[in-house]
Amino acid sequence: MKEGIPMVTNDTVSGDAQSQPSAGLLPNLTVWTPEIDKLCVTVARWVRMDLPGGTVYGQQRNGKTRAAKYLILGIGSILGYSTAVLHWVIPDQRDGKQTEREFIQEQLQQSGCNRVASRDLAVLRRRCHTHLVELAKTAGSKRIIIMVDEAQNLTRAQYGYLIYCYNALEQLGVYPFFLLIGQPELRNAPQSWHEASAMQVLGRFFAREFIYRGVDCDSIGEVLDAFDSPVEDEALPPLQQTFPAAYAAGFRLQNLTDAYVEAMQLVMKQHNVASGLRLPMQYLRASLLGLLHRCIDEHLALEHVNSAMVFQALKDAEFFSVLAYYVDAPDMDSDAGAAARGGRA
């Protein structure tokens, strides 16, 4: 499933780089990456097995939320049938925890239902469950997938609300799958709970885990190639629009692969990283934009971009200040990390 799914379209850019210095140099879309592909395949496998849920976690800036949006658009084609998919986002609750009423009202709104005014909590619950059932029926399915983003913000009580929702939907003939998505601390969420009260949560949500990571050196070329995709409703890729002469001569962003790999190797050497350094999508995109703008500002030919320039672009993107967070731990093997931590796979 190597294809970019546009999330937001750009305005058409014409002319060359010298006359269009503020042009959109990269498509504003979620591009295909190997990690997105692995995520989609893994979640589809879980859903096909009629499992109740799973967990995806990873460091910030790796692109988890964009991957979730990609999954929303692509899961049906992978499964081979249509299904309702929702994307709930849990707010930060450090300054005040949501009541159950507020939680249900928030999820109703995020599910596209504005009928959130009621003093009766039971009415709100029924309204939420009925709306989710209707969404599943509209999609022509008895299945609904609910992605709970920023799930590290869930309170213990809210896990209970999710289980109640799961049971209610099952009684109404709809089979839900809850995918919790969040930062690494989500991985440790159940550990502070008493065993008796945590078993339902562990079995529903944490028995299956996927670690979502940045781009490794072996995949950089594929990701750069994906950035060359045209934006939806546009005839030409942004690179062709902004650098028409170089594009006509055969230059593609994938030509920068060797320079990126060499730069990453130099970064690892200077920072004493033996192996496993990943490049988060935010910093890959930022560094790539920095390189393209530098070529425009300094009138440099794209084919003259080298590893030293990429190294500087990564530095300018502030990647060096956070790179320690993006080195794979020994047990960080996507979809197998659970097994390595004691049999949860």
Short mmCIF file of C-alpha atoms in Angstrom, two decimals:
data_model
loop_
_atom_site.label_atom_id
_atom_site.label_comp_id
_atom_site.label_asym_id
_atom_site.label_seq_id
_atom_site.Cartn_x
_atom_site.Cartn_y
_atom_site.Cartn_z
CA MET A 1 0.00 0.00 0.00
CA LYS A 2 2.69 2.41 -1.01
CA GLU A 3 0.75 5.55 -1.78
CA GLY A 4 0.34 8.97 -0.24
CA ILE A 5 -3.17 9.92 0.85
CA PRO A 6 -3.60 13.71 0.66
CA MET A 7 -4.89 15.21 3.86
CA VAL A 8 -4.85 18.89 2.85
CA THR A 9 -4.41 20.25 -0.65
CA ASN A 10 -2.00 23.06 -1.52
CA ASP A 11 -2.59 26.09 -3.71
CA THR A 12 -1.14 25.56 -7.14
CA VAL A 13 2.41 26.93 -7.45
CA SER A 14 3.78 27.98 -10.79
CA GLY A 15 6.94 29.55 -12.08
CA ASP A 16 10.47 28.80 -10.95
CA ALA A 17 12.04 28.93 -7.51
CA GLN A 18 13.64 32.32 -8.03
CA SER A 19 10.31 34.05 -8.73
CA GLN A 20 8.35 32.07 -6.14
CA PRO A 21 10.43 32.09 -2.93
CA SER A 22 7.39 31.51 -0.72
CA ALA A 23 6.02 28.65 -2.79
CA GLY A 24 4.93 25.40 -1.14
CA LEU A 25 7.99 23.26 -1.65
CA LEU A 26 6.56 19.99 -0.32
CA PRO A 27 3.08 18.52 -0.58
CA ASN A 28 0.97 19.22 2.48
CA LEU A 29 -0.17 15.64 2.87
CA THR A 30 0.51 12.53 4.87
CA VAL A 31 3.01 10.58 2.82
CA TRP A 32 3.45 6.82 2.85
CA THR A 33 6.21 5.51 5.09
CA PRO A 34 7.23 1.96 6.04
CA GLU A 35 6.04 2.61 9.59
CA ILE A 36 2.59 3.69 8.37
CA ASP A 37 2.45 0.59 6.21
CA LYS A 38 3.35 -1.65 9.15
CA LEU A 39 0.77 0.09 11.33
CA CYS A 40 -2.02 -0.33 8.78
CA VAL A 41 -1.24 -4.01 8.21
CA THR A 42 -0.99 -4.70 11.95
CA VAL A 43 -4.26 -2.97 12.85
CA ALA A 44 -6.05 -4.71 9.97
CA ARG A 45 -4.81 -8.06 11.28
CA TRP A 46 -6.09 -7.27 14.77
CA VAL A 47 -9.50 -6.24 13.41
CA ARG A 48 -9.80 -9.34 11.23
CA MET A 49 -9.19 -11.48 14.31
CA ASP A 50 -12.16 -9.80 16.06
CA LEU A 51 -9.90 -8.57 18.82
CA PRO A 52 -11.32 -5.85 21.09
CA GLY A 53 -8.50 -3.32 20.80
CA GLY A 54 -4.81 -2.53 20.85
CA THR A 55 -2.28 0.14 21.70
CA VAL A 56 0.06 2.23 19.54
CA TYR A 57 2.67 4.35 21.23
CA GLY A 58 5.78 6.23 20.24
CA GLN A 59 7.82 9.35 20.75
CA GLN A 60 6.48 12.79 19.87
CA ARG A 61 7.12 14.13 16.37
CA ASN A 62 7.13 10.68 14.79
CA GLY A 63 3.81 11.40 13.08
CA LYS A 64 1.40 9.18 15.03
CA THR A 65 -1.60 11.47 14.55
CA ARG A 66 -1.00 11.78 10.80
CA ALA A 67 -0.58 8.02 10.65
CA ALA A 68 -3.97 7.68 12.36
CA LYS A 69 -5.54 9.91 9.71
CA TYR A 70 -3.88 7.83 6.99
CA LEU A 71 -5.29 4.72 8.65
CA ILE A 72 -8.80 6.20 8.71
CA LEU A 73 -8.72 6.64 4.94
CA GLY A 74 -6.96 3.40 4.11
CA ILE A 75 -8.20 0.74 6.53
CA GLY A 76 -11.24 -0.16 4.44
CA SER A 77 -9.15 -0.98 1.37
CA ILE A 78 -6.84 -3.18 3.46
CA LEU A 79 -9.70 -5.01 5.17
CA GLY A 80 -11.56 -5.45 1.90
CA TYR A 81 -14.79 -4.01 3.24
CA SER A 82 -16.07 -0.66 4.47
CA THR A 83 -16.24 0.13 8.15
CA ALA A 84 -16.95 3.15 10.29
CA VAL A 85 -13.81 4.77 11.72
CA LEU A 86 -13.71 7.53 14.33
CA HIS A 87 -10.81 9.61 15.64
CA TRP A 88 -11.24 10.78 19.21
CA VAL A 89 -8.65 13.05 20.84
CA ILE A 90 -8.32 13.08 24.63
CA PRO A 91 -7.42 16.53 26.04
CA ASP A 92 -4.77 17.19 28.65
CA GLN A 93 -6.52 16.99 32.02
CA ARG A 94 -3.79 18.11 34.39
CA ASP A 95 -5.74 21.25 35.27
CA GLY A 96 -9.01 19.43 35.82
CA LYS A 97 -10.40 16.00 35.03
CA GLN A 98 -13.48 15.66 32.85
CA THR A 99 -16.60 14.31 34.48
CA GLU A 100 -18.29 11.37 32.78
CA ARG A 101 -20.89 13.76 31.38
CA GLU A 102 -18.21 16.02 29.90
CA PHE A 103 -16.34 13.01 28.52
CA ILE A 104 -19.41 11.64 26.74
CA GLN A 105 -20.38 15.09 25.43
CA GLU A 106 -16.86 15.53 24.03
CA GLN A 107 -16.93 12.14 22.30
CA LEU A 108 -20.39 12.82 20.89
CA GLN A 109 -19.15 16.04 19.33
CA GLN A 110 -16.01 14.39 17.98
CA SER A 111 -18.23 11.69 16.47
CA GLY A 112 -20.24 14.29 14.54
CA CYS A 113 -23.26 14.50 16.84
CA ASN A 114 -24.14 17.93 18.25
CA ARG A 115 -27.05 16.73 20.44
CA VAL A 116 -25.04 16.99 23.63
CA ALA A 117 -27.43 18.95 25.85
CA SER A 118 -29.02 16.80 28.53
CA ARG A 119 -28.93 16.72 32.30
CA ASP A 120 -29.59 12.99 32.32
CA LEU A 121 -26.32 11.04 32.06
CA ALA A 122 -28.17 7.90 31.00
CA VAL A 123 -29.71 9.80 28.08
CA LEU A 124 -26.29 10.97 26.94
CA ARG A 125 -24.92 7.45 27.14
CA ARG A 126 -27.77 6.02 25.05
CA ARG A 127 -27.46 8.87 22.57
CA CYS A 128 -23.73 8.23 22.16
CA HIS A 129 -24.14 4.48 21.72
CA THR A 130 -27.05 4.89 19.30
CA HIS A 131 -25.08 7.39 17.23
CA LEU A 132 -22.12 5.01 16.98
CA VAL A 133 -24.43 2.19 15.89
CA GLU A 134 -25.92 4.44 13.21
CA LEU A 135 -22.44 5.32 11.95
CA ALA A 136 -21.62 1.64 11.60
CA LYS A 137 -24.87 0.94 9.75
CA THR A 138 -24.30 3.90 7.45
CA ALA A 139 -20.92 2.41 6.53
CA GLY A 140 -22.70 -0.86 5.75
CA SER A 141 -20.93 -2.70 8.53
CA LYS A 142 -21.43 -4.16 11.98
CA ARG A 143 -17.91 -3.02 12.83
CA ILE A 144 -16.72 0.32 14.16
CA ILE A 145 -13.09 1.28 14.77
CA ILE A 146 -12.51 4.02 17.34
CA MET A 147 -9.03 5.55 17.50
CA VAL A 148 -8.40 7.21 20.86
CA ASP A 149 -5.56 9.67 20.26
CA GLU A 150 -3.47 11.23 23.05
CA ALA A 151 -4.59 8.24 25.11
CA GLN A 152 -1.89 8.90 27.71
CA ASN A 153 -4.31 11.58 28.96
CA LEU A 154 -7.03 9.05 29.82
CA THR A 155 -7.89 8.82 33.50
CA ARG A 156 -8.55 5.49 35.19
CA ALA A 157 -12.27 6.26 35.30
CA GLN A 158 -12.31 7.01 31.57
CA TYR A 159 -10.94 3.55 30.81
CA GLY A 160 -14.06 2.34 32.59
CA TYR A 161 -16.22 4.54 30.33
CA LEU A 162 -14.59 2.97 27.26
CA ILE A 163 -15.28 -0.53 28.54
CA TYR A 164 -18.90 0.40 29.26
CA CYS A 165 -19.21 1.78 25.73
CA TYR A 166 -17.66 -1.39 24.31
CA ASN A 167 -20.14 -3.62 26.15
CA ALA A 168 -23.12 -1.45 25.19
CA LEU A 169 -22.20 -1.52 21.49
CA GLU A 170 -21.82 -5.30 21.57
CA GLN A 171 -25.30 -5.62 23.05
CA LEU A 172 -26.60 -3.46 20.19
CA GLY A 173 -25.05 -5.77 17.59
CA VAL A 174 -22.00 -3.67 16.67
CA TYR A 175 -18.47 -4.96 17.21
CA PRO A 176 -16.09 -2.19 18.29
CA PHE A 177 -12.32 -2.05 18.09
CA PHE A 178 -10.61 0.56 20.27
CA LEU A 179 -7.12 1.64 19.17
CA LEU A 180 -5.33 3.66 21.86
CA ILE A 181 -2.65 5.98 20.44
CA GLY A 182 -0.27 7.94 22.61
CA GLN A 183 3.16 8.80 23.89
CA PRO A 184 5.55 6.26 25.49
CA GLU A 185 4.10 6.74 28.96
CA LEU A 186 0.94 5.05 27.65
CA ARG A 187 2.97 1.84 27.66
CA ASN A 188 3.17 1.94 31.45
CA ALA A 189 -0.38 3.11 32.14
CA PRO A 190 -1.73 -0.14 33.63
CA GLN A 191 1.29 -0.89 35.83
CA SER A 192 0.12 1.29 38.70
CA TRP A 193 -3.31 -0.33 38.88
CA HIS A 194 -4.34 -3.11 41.20
CA GLU A 195 -4.32 -6.39 39.33
CA ALA A 196 -8.01 -7.14 39.90
CA SER A 197 -9.23 -3.84 38.49
CA ALA A 198 -6.75 -3.78 35.63
CA MET A 199 -7.43 -7.16 34.02
CA GLN A 200 -10.33 -5.95 31.89
CA VAL A 201 -8.34 -2.97 30.67
CA LEU A 202 -5.24 -5.05 29.99
CA GLY A 203 -7.20 -7.63 28.04
CA ARG A 204 -9.18 -5.11 26.01
CA PHE A 205 -6.54 -2.54 25.16
CA PHE A 206 -3.00 -3.51 26.16
CA ALA A 207 -2.63 -7.17 25.14
CA ARG A 208 -1.56 -6.03 21.65
CA GLU A 209 1.01 -3.28 21.20
CA PHE A 210 2.65 -1.56 18.25
CA ILE A 211 5.60 0.78 18.66
CA TYR A 212 5.39 3.58 16.10
CA ARG A 213 8.85 4.88 15.25
CA GLY A 214 10.62 7.37 13.02
CA VAL A 215 12.25 6.70 9.65
CA ASP A 216 15.31 4.46 9.66
CA CYS A 217 18.22 5.01 7.29
CA ASP A 218 17.23 2.12 5.04
CA SER A 219 13.82 3.71 4.39
CA ILE A 220 14.82 7.34 3.82
CA GLY A 221 14.88 6.92 0.03
CA GLU A 222 11.35 5.52 -0.05
CA VAL A 223 10.03 8.35 2.09
CA LEU A 224 11.76 11.00 -0.04
CA ASP A 225 10.20 9.39 -3.09
CA ALA A 226 6.77 9.62 -1.46
CA PHE A 227 7.25 13.39 -1.02
CA ASP A 228 7.37 13.66 -4.81
CA SER A 229 3.71 12.68 -5.08
CA PRO A 230 1.40 15.30 -6.60
CA VAL A 231 -1.07 16.90 -4.23
CA GLU A 232 -4.72 16.03 -4.74
CA ASP A 233 -6.34 18.12 -7.52
CA GLU A 234 -2.92 19.24 -8.76
CA ALA A 235 -1.39 18.00 -11.99
CA LEU A 236 2.25 18.30 -10.99
CA PRO A 237 4.31 17.48 -7.89
CA PRO A 238 5.44 20.59 -5.94
CA LEU A 239 9.10 19.92 -6.78
CA GLN A 240 8.30 20.02 -10.50
CA GLN A 241 6.36 23.24 -10.06
CA THR A 242 9.10 24.96 -8.06
CA PHE A 243 12.22 23.54 -9.74
CA PRO A 244 11.01 22.80 -13.29
CA ALA A 245 14.46 22.74 -14.90
CA ALA A 246 15.95 20.34 -12.37
CA TYR A 247 12.87 18.14 -12.53
CA ALA A 248 13.00 18.04 -16.32
CA ALA A 249 16.65 16.99 -16.08
CA GLY A 250 15.61 13.99 -13.99
CA PHE A 251 16.22 15.23 -10.43
CA ARG A 252 13.91 13.77 -7.79
CA LEU A 253 13.95 14.11 -4.02
CA GLN A 254 15.00 10.48 -3.86
CA ASN A 255 18.34 11.64 -5.31
CA LEU A 256 19.09 13.06 -1.84
CA THR A 257 19.03 9.59 -0.24
CA ASP A 258 22.80 9.08 -0.09
CA ALA A 259 23.35 12.55 1.33
CA TYR A 260 20.78 11.91 4.07
CA VAL A 261 22.19 8.50 4.94
CA GLU A 262 25.74 9.87 5.14
CA ALA A 263 24.57 12.79 7.26
CA MET A 264 22.75 10.47 9.66
CA GLN A 265 25.87 8.32 9.96
CA LEU A 266 27.87 11.42 10.78
CA VAL A 267 25.31 12.47 13.38
CA MET A 268 25.53 9.04 15.02
CA LYS A 269 29.32 9.20 15.03
CA GLN A 270 29.48 12.66 16.57
CA HIS A 271 26.91 11.83 19.22
CA ASN A 272 28.28 8.36 20.05
CA VAL A 273 25.18 6.50 18.90
CA ALA A 274 26.14 2.95 17.95
CA SER A 275 22.99 2.07 16.01
CA GLY A 276 19.23 2.42 15.85
CA LEU A 277 18.89 6.18 15.39
CA ARG A 278 15.57 7.09 13.77
CA LEU A 279 14.64 10.33 12.04
CA PRO A 280 11.16 11.53 13.05
CA MET A 281 8.95 12.71 10.20
CA GLN A 282 8.73 16.25 11.58
CA TYR A 283 12.51 16.66 11.49
CA LEU A 284 12.87 14.93 8.13
CA ARG A 285 10.31 17.27 6.62
CA ALA A 286 11.78 20.36 8.34
CA SER A 287 15.31 19.55 7.21
CA LEU A 288 14.14 18.90 3.66
CA LEU A 289 12.34 22.24 3.55
CA GLY A 290 15.48 23.91 4.92
CA LEU A 291 17.57 22.38 2.12
CA LEU A 292 15.15 23.44 -0.61
CA HIS A 293 14.90 26.99 0.72
CA ARG A 294 18.69 27.18 0.97
CA CYS A 295 18.95 26.19 -2.69
CA ILE A 296 16.51 28.95 -3.57
CA ASP A 297 18.16 31.63 -1.41
CA GLU A 298 21.73 30.81 -2.42
CA HIS A 299 20.95 29.96 -6.05
CA LEU A 300 22.30 26.45 -5.63
CA ALA A 301 21.57 23.56 -7.98
CA LEU A 302 19.68 20.73 -6.32
CA GLU A 303 22.18 18.17 -7.61
CA HIS A 304 24.90 19.92 -5.58
CA VAL A 305 23.23 19.15 -2.24
CA ASN A 306 25.63 17.03 -0.17
CA SER A 307 25.80 15.34 3.22
CA ALA A 308 27.35 18.40 4.88
CA MET A 309 24.36 20.48 3.81
CA VAL A 310 21.95 17.82 5.08
CA PHE A 311 23.87 17.69 8.38
CA GLN A 312 23.48 21.45 8.74
CA ALA A 313 19.79 21.25 7.83
CA LEU A 314 19.23 18.64 10.55
CA LYS A 315 21.06 20.87 13.01
CA ASP A 316 18.98 23.89 11.98
CA ALA A 317 15.84 21.82 12.50
CA GLU A 318 16.95 21.27 16.16
CA PHE A 319 17.15 17.51 15.69
CA PHE A 320 20.42 17.28 17.59
CA SER A 321 18.85 18.56 20.79
CA VAL A 322 16.35 15.68 20.90
CA LEU A 323 18.02 12.82 19.05
CA ALA A 324 18.58 10.80 22.24
CA TYR A 325 14.81 10.22 22.36
CA TYR A 326 14.84 8.58 18.92
CA VAL A 327 17.37 5.79 19.45
CA ASP A 328 15.72 2.37 19.43
CA ALA A 329 15.77 0.60 22.77
CA PRO A 330 16.83 -3.08 22.67
CA ASP A 331 13.22 -4.33 22.96
CA MET A 332 11.63 -1.77 20.63
CA ASP A 333 10.59 -4.16 17.90
CA SER A 334 7.24 -3.11 16.44
CA ASP A 335 4.43 -5.57 17.19
CA ALA A 336 6.93 -7.82 18.94
CA GLY A 337 7.87 -5.57 21.83
CA ALA A 338 5.01 -6.98 23.90
CA ALA A 339 6.35 -10.48 23.52
CA ALA A 340 9.81 -9.35 24.55
CA ARG A 341 8.34 -7.82 27.69
CA GLY A 342 6.72 -10.99 28.92
CA GLY A 343 4.38 -12.63 26.47
CA ARG A 344 1.90 -9.88 25.62
CA ALA A 345 1.77 -10.01 21.79
#
